mmCIF file of C-alpha atoms in Angstrom:
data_model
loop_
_atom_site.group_PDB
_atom_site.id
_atom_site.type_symbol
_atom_site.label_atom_id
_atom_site.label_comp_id
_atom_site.label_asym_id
_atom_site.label_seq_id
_atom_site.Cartn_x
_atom_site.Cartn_y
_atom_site.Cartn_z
ATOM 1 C CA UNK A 30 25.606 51.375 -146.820
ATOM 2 C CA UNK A 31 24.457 54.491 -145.038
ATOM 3 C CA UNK A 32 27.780 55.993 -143.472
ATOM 4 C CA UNK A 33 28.722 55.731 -147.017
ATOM 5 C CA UNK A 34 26.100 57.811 -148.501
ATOM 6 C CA UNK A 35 25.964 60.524 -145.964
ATOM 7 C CA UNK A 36 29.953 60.641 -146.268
ATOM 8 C CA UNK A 37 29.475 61.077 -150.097
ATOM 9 C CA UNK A 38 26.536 63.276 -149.608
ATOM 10 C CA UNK A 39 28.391 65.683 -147.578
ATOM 11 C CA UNK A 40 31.533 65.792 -149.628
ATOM 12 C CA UNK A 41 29.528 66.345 -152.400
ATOM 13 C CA UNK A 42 28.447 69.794 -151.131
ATOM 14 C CA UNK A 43 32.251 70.926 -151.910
ATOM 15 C CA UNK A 44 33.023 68.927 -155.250
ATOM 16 C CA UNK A 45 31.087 68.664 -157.715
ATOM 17 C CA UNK A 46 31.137 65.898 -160.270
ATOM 18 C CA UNK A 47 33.981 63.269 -160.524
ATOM 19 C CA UNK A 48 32.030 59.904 -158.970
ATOM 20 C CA UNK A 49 35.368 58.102 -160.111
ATOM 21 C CA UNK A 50 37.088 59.959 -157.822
ATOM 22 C CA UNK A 51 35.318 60.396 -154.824
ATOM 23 C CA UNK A 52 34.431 56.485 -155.260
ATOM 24 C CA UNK A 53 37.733 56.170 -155.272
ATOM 25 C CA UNK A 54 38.931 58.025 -152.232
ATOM 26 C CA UNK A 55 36.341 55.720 -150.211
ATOM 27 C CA UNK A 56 37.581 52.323 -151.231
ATOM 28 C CA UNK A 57 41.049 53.394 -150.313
ATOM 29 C CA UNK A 58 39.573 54.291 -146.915
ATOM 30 C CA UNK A 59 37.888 51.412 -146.573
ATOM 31 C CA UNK A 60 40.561 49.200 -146.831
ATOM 32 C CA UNK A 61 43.231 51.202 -146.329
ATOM 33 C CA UNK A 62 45.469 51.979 -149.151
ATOM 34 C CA UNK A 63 47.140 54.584 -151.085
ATOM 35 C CA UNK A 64 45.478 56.228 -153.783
ATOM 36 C CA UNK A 65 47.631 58.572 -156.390
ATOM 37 C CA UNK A 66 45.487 60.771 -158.229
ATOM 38 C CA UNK A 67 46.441 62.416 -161.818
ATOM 39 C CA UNK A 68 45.208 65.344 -163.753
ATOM 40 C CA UNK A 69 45.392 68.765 -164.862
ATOM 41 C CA UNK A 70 45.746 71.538 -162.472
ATOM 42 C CA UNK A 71 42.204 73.277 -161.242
ATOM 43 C CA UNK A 72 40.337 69.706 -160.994
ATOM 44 C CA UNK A 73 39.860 69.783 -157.076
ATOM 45 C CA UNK A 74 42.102 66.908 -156.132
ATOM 46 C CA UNK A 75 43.455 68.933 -153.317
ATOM 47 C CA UNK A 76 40.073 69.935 -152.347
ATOM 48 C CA UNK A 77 38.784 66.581 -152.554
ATOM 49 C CA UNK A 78 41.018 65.494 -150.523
ATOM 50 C CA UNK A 79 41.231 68.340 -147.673
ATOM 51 C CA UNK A 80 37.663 67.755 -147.537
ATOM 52 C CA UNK A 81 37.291 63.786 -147.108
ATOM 53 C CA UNK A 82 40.120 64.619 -143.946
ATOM 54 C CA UNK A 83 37.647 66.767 -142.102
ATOM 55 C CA UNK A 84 34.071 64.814 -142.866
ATOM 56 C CA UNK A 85 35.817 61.518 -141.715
ATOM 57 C CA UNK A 86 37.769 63.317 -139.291
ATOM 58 C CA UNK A 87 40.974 61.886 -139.126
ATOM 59 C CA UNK A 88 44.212 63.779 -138.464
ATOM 60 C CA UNK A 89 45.439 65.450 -141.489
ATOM 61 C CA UNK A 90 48.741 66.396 -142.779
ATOM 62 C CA UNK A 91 49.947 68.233 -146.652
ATOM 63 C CA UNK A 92 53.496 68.088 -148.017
ATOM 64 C CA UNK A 93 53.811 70.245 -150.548
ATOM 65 C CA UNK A 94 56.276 68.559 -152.973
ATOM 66 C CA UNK A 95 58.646 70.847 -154.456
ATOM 67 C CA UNK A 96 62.626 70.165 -155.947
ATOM 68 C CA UNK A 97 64.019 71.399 -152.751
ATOM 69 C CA UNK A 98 62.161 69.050 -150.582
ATOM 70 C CA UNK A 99 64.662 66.896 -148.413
ATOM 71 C CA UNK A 100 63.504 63.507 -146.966
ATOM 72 C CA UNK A 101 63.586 64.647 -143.244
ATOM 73 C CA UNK A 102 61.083 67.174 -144.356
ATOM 74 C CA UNK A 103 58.630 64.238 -144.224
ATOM 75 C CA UNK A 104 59.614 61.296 -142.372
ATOM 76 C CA UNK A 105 61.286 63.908 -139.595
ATOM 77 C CA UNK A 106 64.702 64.119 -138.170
ATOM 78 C CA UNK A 107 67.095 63.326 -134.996
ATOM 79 C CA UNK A 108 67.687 67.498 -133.717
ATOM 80 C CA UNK A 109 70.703 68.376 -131.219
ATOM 81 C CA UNK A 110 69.473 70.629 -128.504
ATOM 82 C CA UNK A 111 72.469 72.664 -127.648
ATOM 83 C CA UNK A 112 70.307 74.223 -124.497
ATOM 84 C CA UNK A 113 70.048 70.630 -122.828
ATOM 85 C CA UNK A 114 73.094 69.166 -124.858
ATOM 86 C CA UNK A 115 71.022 65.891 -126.026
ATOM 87 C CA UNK A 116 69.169 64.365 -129.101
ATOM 88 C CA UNK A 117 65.537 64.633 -129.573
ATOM 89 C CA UNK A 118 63.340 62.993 -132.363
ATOM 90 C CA UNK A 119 61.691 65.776 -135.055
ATOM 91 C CA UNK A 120 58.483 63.734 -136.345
ATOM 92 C CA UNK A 121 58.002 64.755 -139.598
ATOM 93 C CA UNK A 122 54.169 65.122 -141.248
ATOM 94 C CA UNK A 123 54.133 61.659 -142.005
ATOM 95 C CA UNK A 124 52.824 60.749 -138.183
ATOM 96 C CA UNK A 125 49.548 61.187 -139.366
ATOM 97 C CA UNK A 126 46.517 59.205 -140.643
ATOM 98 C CA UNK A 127 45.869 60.676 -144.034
ATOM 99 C CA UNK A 128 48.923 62.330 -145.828
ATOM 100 C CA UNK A 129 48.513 64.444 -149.039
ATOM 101 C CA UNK A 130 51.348 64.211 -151.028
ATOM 102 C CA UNK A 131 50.868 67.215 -153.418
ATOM 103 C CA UNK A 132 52.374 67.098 -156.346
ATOM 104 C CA UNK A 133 54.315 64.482 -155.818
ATOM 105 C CA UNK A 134 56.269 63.994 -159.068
ATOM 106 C CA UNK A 135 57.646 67.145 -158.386
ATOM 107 C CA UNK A 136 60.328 66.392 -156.209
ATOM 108 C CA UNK A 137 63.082 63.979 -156.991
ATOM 109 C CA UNK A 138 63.209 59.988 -156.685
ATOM 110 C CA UNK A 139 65.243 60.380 -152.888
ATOM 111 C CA UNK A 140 62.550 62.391 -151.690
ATOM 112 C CA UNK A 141 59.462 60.242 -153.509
ATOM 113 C CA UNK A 142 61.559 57.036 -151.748
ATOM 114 C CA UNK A 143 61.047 58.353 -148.157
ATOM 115 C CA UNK A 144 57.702 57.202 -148.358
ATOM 116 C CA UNK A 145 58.449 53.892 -149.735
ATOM 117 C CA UNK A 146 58.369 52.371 -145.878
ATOM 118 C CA UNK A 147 55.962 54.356 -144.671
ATOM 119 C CA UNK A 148 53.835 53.180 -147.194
ATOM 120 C CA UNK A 149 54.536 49.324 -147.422
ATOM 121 C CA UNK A 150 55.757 48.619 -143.335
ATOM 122 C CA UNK A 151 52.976 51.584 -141.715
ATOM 123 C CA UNK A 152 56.420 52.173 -140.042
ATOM 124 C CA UNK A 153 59.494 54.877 -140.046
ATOM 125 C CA UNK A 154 63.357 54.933 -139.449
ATOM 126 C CA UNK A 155 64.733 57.842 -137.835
ATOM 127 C CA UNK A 156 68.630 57.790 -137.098
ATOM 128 C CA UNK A 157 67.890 53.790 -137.113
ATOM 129 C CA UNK A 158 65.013 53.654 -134.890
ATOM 130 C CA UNK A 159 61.643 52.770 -135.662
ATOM 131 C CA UNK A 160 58.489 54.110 -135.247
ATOM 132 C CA UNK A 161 55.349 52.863 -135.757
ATOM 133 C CA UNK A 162 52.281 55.198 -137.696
ATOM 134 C CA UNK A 163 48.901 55.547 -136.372
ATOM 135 C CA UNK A 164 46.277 53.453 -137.896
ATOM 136 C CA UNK A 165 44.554 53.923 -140.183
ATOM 137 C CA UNK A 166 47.712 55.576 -142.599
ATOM 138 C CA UNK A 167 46.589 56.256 -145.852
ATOM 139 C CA UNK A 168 48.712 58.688 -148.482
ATOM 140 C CA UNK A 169 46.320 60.232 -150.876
ATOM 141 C CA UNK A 170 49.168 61.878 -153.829
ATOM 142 C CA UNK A 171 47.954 64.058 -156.839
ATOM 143 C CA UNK A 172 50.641 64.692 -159.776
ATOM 144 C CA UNK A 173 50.264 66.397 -162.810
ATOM 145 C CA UNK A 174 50.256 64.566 -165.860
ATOM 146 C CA UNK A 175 54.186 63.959 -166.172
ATOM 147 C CA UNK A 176 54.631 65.695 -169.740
ATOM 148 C CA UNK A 177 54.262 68.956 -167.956
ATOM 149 C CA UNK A 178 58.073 70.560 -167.433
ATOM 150 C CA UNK A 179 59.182 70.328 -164.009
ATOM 151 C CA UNK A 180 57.647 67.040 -163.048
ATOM 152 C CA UNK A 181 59.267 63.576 -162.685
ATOM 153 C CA UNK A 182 58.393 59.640 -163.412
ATOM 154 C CA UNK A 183 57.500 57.940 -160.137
ATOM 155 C CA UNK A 184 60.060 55.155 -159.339
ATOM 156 C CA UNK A 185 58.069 51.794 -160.781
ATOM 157 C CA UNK A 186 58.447 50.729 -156.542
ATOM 158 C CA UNK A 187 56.666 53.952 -155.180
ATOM 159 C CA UNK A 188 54.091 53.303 -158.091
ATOM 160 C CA UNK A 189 53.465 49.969 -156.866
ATOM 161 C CA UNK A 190 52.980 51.224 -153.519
ATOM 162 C CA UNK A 191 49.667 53.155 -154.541
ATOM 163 C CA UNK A 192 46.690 50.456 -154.597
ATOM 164 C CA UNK A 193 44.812 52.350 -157.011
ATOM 165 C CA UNK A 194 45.603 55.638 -160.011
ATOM 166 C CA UNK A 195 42.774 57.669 -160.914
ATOM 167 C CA UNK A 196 43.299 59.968 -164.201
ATOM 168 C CA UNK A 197 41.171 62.867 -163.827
ATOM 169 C CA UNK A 198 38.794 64.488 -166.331
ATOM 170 C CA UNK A 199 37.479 67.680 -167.051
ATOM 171 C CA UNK A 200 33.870 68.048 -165.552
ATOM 172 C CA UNK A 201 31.151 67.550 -168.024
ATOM 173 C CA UNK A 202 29.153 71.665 -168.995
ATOM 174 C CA UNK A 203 26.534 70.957 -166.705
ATOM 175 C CA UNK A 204 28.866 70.056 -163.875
ATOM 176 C CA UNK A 205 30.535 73.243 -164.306
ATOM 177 C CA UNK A 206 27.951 75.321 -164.514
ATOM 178 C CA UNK A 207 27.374 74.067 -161.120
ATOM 179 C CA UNK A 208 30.768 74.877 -160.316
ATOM 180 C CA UNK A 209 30.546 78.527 -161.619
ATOM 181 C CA UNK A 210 26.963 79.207 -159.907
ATOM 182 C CA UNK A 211 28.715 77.884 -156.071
ATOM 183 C CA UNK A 212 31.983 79.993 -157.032
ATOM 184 C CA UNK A 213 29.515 83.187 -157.205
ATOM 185 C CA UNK A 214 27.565 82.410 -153.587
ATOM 186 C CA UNK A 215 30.551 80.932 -152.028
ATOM 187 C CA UNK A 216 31.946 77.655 -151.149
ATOM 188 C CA UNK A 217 30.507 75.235 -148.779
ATOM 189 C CA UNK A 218 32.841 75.556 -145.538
ATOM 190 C CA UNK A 219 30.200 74.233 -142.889
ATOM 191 C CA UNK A 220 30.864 70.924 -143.727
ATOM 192 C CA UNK A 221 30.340 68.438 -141.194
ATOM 193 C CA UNK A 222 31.936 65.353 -139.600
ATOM 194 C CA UNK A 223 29.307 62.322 -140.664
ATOM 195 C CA UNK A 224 31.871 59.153 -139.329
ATOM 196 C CA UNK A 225 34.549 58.756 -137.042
ATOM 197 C CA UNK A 226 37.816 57.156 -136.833
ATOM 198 C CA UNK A 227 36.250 54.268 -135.129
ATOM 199 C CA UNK A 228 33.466 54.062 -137.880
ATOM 200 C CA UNK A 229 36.268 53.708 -140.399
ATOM 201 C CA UNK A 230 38.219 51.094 -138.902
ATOM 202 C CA UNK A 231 35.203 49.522 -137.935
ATOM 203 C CA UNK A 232 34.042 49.180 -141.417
ATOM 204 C CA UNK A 233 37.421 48.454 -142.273
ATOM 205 C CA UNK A 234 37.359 44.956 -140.585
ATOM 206 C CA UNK A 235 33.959 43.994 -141.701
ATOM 207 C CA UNK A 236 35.206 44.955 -145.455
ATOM 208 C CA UNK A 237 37.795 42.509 -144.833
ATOM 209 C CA UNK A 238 35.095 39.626 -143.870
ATOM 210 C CA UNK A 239 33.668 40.009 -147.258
ATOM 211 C CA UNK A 240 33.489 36.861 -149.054
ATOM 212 C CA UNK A 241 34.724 35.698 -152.032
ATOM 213 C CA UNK A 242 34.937 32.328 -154.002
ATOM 214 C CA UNK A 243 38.233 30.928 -155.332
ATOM 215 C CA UNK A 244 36.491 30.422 -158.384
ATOM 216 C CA UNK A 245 36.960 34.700 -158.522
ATOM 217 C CA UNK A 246 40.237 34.746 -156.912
ATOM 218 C CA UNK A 247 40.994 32.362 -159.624
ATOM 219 C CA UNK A 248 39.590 34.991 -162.033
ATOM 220 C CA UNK A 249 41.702 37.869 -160.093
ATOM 221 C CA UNK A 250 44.984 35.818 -161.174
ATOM 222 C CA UNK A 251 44.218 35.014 -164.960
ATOM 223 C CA UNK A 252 43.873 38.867 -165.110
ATOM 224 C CA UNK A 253 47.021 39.423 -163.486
ATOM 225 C CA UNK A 254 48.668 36.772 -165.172
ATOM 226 C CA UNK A 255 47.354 37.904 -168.691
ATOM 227 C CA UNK A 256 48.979 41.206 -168.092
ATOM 228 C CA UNK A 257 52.612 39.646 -167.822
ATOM 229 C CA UNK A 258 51.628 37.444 -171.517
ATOM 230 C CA UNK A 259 50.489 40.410 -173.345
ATOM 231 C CA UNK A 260 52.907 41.208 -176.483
ATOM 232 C CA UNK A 261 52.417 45.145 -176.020
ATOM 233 C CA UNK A 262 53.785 44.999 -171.770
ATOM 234 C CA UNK A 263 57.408 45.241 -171.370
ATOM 235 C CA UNK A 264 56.111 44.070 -167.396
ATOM 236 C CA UNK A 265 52.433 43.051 -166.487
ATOM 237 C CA UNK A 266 51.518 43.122 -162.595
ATOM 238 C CA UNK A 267 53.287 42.615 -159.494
ATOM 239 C CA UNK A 268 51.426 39.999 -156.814
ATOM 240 C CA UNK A 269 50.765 43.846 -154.959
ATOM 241 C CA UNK A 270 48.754 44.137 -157.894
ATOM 242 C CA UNK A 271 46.609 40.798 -157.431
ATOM 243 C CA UNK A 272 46.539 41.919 -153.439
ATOM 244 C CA UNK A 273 44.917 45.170 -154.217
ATOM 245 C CA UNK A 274 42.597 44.187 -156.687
ATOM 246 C CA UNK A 275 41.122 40.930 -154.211
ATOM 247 C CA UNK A 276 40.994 44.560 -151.462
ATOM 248 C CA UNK A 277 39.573 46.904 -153.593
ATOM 249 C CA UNK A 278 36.566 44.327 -155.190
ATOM 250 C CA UNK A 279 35.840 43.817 -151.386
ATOM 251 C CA UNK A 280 35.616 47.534 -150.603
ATOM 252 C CA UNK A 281 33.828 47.740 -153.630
ATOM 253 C CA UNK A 282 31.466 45.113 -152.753
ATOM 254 C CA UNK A 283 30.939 46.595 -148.839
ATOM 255 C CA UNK A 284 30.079 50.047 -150.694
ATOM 256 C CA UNK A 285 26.791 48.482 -152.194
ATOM 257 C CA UNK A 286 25.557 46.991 -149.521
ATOM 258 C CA UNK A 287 27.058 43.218 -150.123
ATOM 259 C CA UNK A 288 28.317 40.595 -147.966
ATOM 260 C CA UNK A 289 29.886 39.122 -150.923
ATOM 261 C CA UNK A 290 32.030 39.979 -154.034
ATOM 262 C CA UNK A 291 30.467 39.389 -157.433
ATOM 263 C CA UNK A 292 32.388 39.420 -161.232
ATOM 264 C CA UNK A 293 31.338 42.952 -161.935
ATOM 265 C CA UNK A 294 33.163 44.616 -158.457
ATOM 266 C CA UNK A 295 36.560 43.163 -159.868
ATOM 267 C CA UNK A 296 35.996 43.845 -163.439
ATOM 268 C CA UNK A 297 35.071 47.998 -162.136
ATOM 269 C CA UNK A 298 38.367 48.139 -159.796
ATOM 270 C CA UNK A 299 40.672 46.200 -162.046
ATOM 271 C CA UNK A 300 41.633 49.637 -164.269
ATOM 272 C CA UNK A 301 42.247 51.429 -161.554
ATOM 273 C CA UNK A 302 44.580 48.563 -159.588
ATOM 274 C CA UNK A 303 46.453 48.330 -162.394
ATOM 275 C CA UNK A 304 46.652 51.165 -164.798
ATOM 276 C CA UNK A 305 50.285 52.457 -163.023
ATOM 277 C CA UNK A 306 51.548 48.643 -162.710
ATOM 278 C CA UNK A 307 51.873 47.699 -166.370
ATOM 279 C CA UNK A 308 54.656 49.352 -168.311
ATOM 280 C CA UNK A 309 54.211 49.531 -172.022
ATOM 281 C CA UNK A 310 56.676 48.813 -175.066
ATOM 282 C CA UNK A 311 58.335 51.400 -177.042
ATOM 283 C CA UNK A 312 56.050 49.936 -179.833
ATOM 284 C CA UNK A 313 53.362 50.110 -178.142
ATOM 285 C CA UNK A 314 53.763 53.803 -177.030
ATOM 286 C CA UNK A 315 54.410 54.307 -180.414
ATOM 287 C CA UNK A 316 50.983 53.202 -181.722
ATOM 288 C CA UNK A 317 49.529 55.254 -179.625
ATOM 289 C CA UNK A 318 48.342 52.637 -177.196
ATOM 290 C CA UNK A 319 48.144 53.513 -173.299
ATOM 291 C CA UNK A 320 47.664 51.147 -170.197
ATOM 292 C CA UNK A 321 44.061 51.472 -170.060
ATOM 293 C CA UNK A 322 43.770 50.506 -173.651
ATOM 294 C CA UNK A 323 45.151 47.163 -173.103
ATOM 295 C CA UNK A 324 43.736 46.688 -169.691
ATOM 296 C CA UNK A 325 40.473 46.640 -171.696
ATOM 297 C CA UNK A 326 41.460 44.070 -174.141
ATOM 298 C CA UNK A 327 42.694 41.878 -171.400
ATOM 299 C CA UNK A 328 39.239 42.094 -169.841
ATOM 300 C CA UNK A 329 37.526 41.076 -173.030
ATOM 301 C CA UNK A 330 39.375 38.300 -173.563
ATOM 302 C CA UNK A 331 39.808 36.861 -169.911
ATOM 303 C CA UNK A 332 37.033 34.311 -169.252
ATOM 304 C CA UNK A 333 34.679 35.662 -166.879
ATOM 305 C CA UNK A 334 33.153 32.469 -164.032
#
């Protein structure tokens, strides 16, 4: 699709390298869901991120997540105004369309749990009232890998939240060589806005006319389905899981120019779907095994139509 090239193109005069990323980023857009990105620090997720904000142009909020972070610092907070002697409502960054969460497993589970409705409803209690987000709402996270000190395990329910986890790699020599030779002339800042809000949600409802056979959504649930059979999973997918993946092959499928989803844009979304939604034995851990590992083996093994 076109608006999806140029809105690659021109966020690929910031960052350089990581496809999986920025391909990533666009499916989440596309059909709106939460994306939680992990890897070391210096590996542009912020940047990334920043960046997608202005070329799409949506409204844009950062939390900086840090262990003094208190729930109303996000979701908001009912103020007394002494000068008028009445209530008013403090909305919080959270009334926004795309929310980085940065570093997010650096702040404890009450804080990571404020965006548990925000997430799943599109909605927010304040002082029990409701109020409703703007659409589209999409929280983009990035976390450091969760061995470094200072950082905490995402409750399994925010995890499930997240349609998709990328894990980050370092960029390849070449890329950052690339890297070093923009650091020297300067950083693209002139970036400009390719879509609008109205494109996205546009493309948003014709992603969700995609078609695709029950003989695949059939294929969607033996994966899922193998993951809660599989002797080295303590727990295999949630139905979220099975949601996201039938979403994300769609998105996936819209991104190439297809009216319909084929085998191969499940089988390249089903990693990142489920990576965070599968939770590994002690055995297994002990091998040396990780969720990606067995993801793949399930994916040999499942039948494809």
């Amino acid at each position: 699709m076109q608006i999806i090239q140029a809105l690659k193109n021109e966020v690929k005069r910031v960052i350089v390298g990581q496809e999986d990323m920025l391909d990533a980023i666009i499916v989440a857009l596309l059909s709106e869901g939460h994306i939680l990105l992990e890897g070391m620090p210096g590996l542009a997720k912020t940047t990334t991120i920043k960046t997608f904000a202005h070329v799409v142009g949506l409204k844009f909020q950062r939390v900086q997540f840090t262990p003094d972070l208190l729930p109303s610092d996000i979701i908001g907070a009912n103020i007394y105004n002494p000068a008028e002697s009445r209530f008013y409502i403090r909305r919080g960054p959270i009334f926004t369309n795309l929310l980085l969460a940065d570093e997010i497993n650096r702040a404890p589970a009450k804080v990571q749990s404020a965006l548990l409705e925000a997430m799943q409803e599109r909605q927010v209690t304040i002082d029990k009232e409701s109020y409703r987000l703007d659409e589209p709402f999409v929280v983009m996270a990035t976390q450091n890998p969760i061995e470094q000190e200072g950082t905490y395990n995402l409750p399994e329910a925010q995890l499930d939240r997240f349609m998709m986890k990328i894990v980050l790699t370092y960029n390849t020599k070449d890329e950052e060589f690339e890297i070093l030779n923009r650091s020297e002339k300067g950083f693209a800042t002139d970036f400009a806005q390719v879509i609008t809000k109205e494109d996205l949600l546009q493309a948003k409802e014709q992603v969700s006319k995609i078609f695709i056979d029950d003989a695949l959504k059939r294929y969607i649930l033996d994966i899922i389905f193998a993951t809660r059979k599989h002797p080295d999973l303590f727990y295999g997918s949630s139905p979220r899981g099975s949601i996201d993946l039938l979403k994300a092959a769609k998105a996936k499928a819209y991104m190439r120019g297809s009216d319909f989803v084929t085998p191969r844009d499940i089988l390249e979304m089903a990693k990142p779907v489920l990576r965070h939604r599968v939770i590994l034995s002690y055995e297994a851990k002990a091998s040396g095994k990780d969720s990606d590992k067995i993801l793949d083996e399930i994916l040999t093994k499942v039948p494809m139509p």
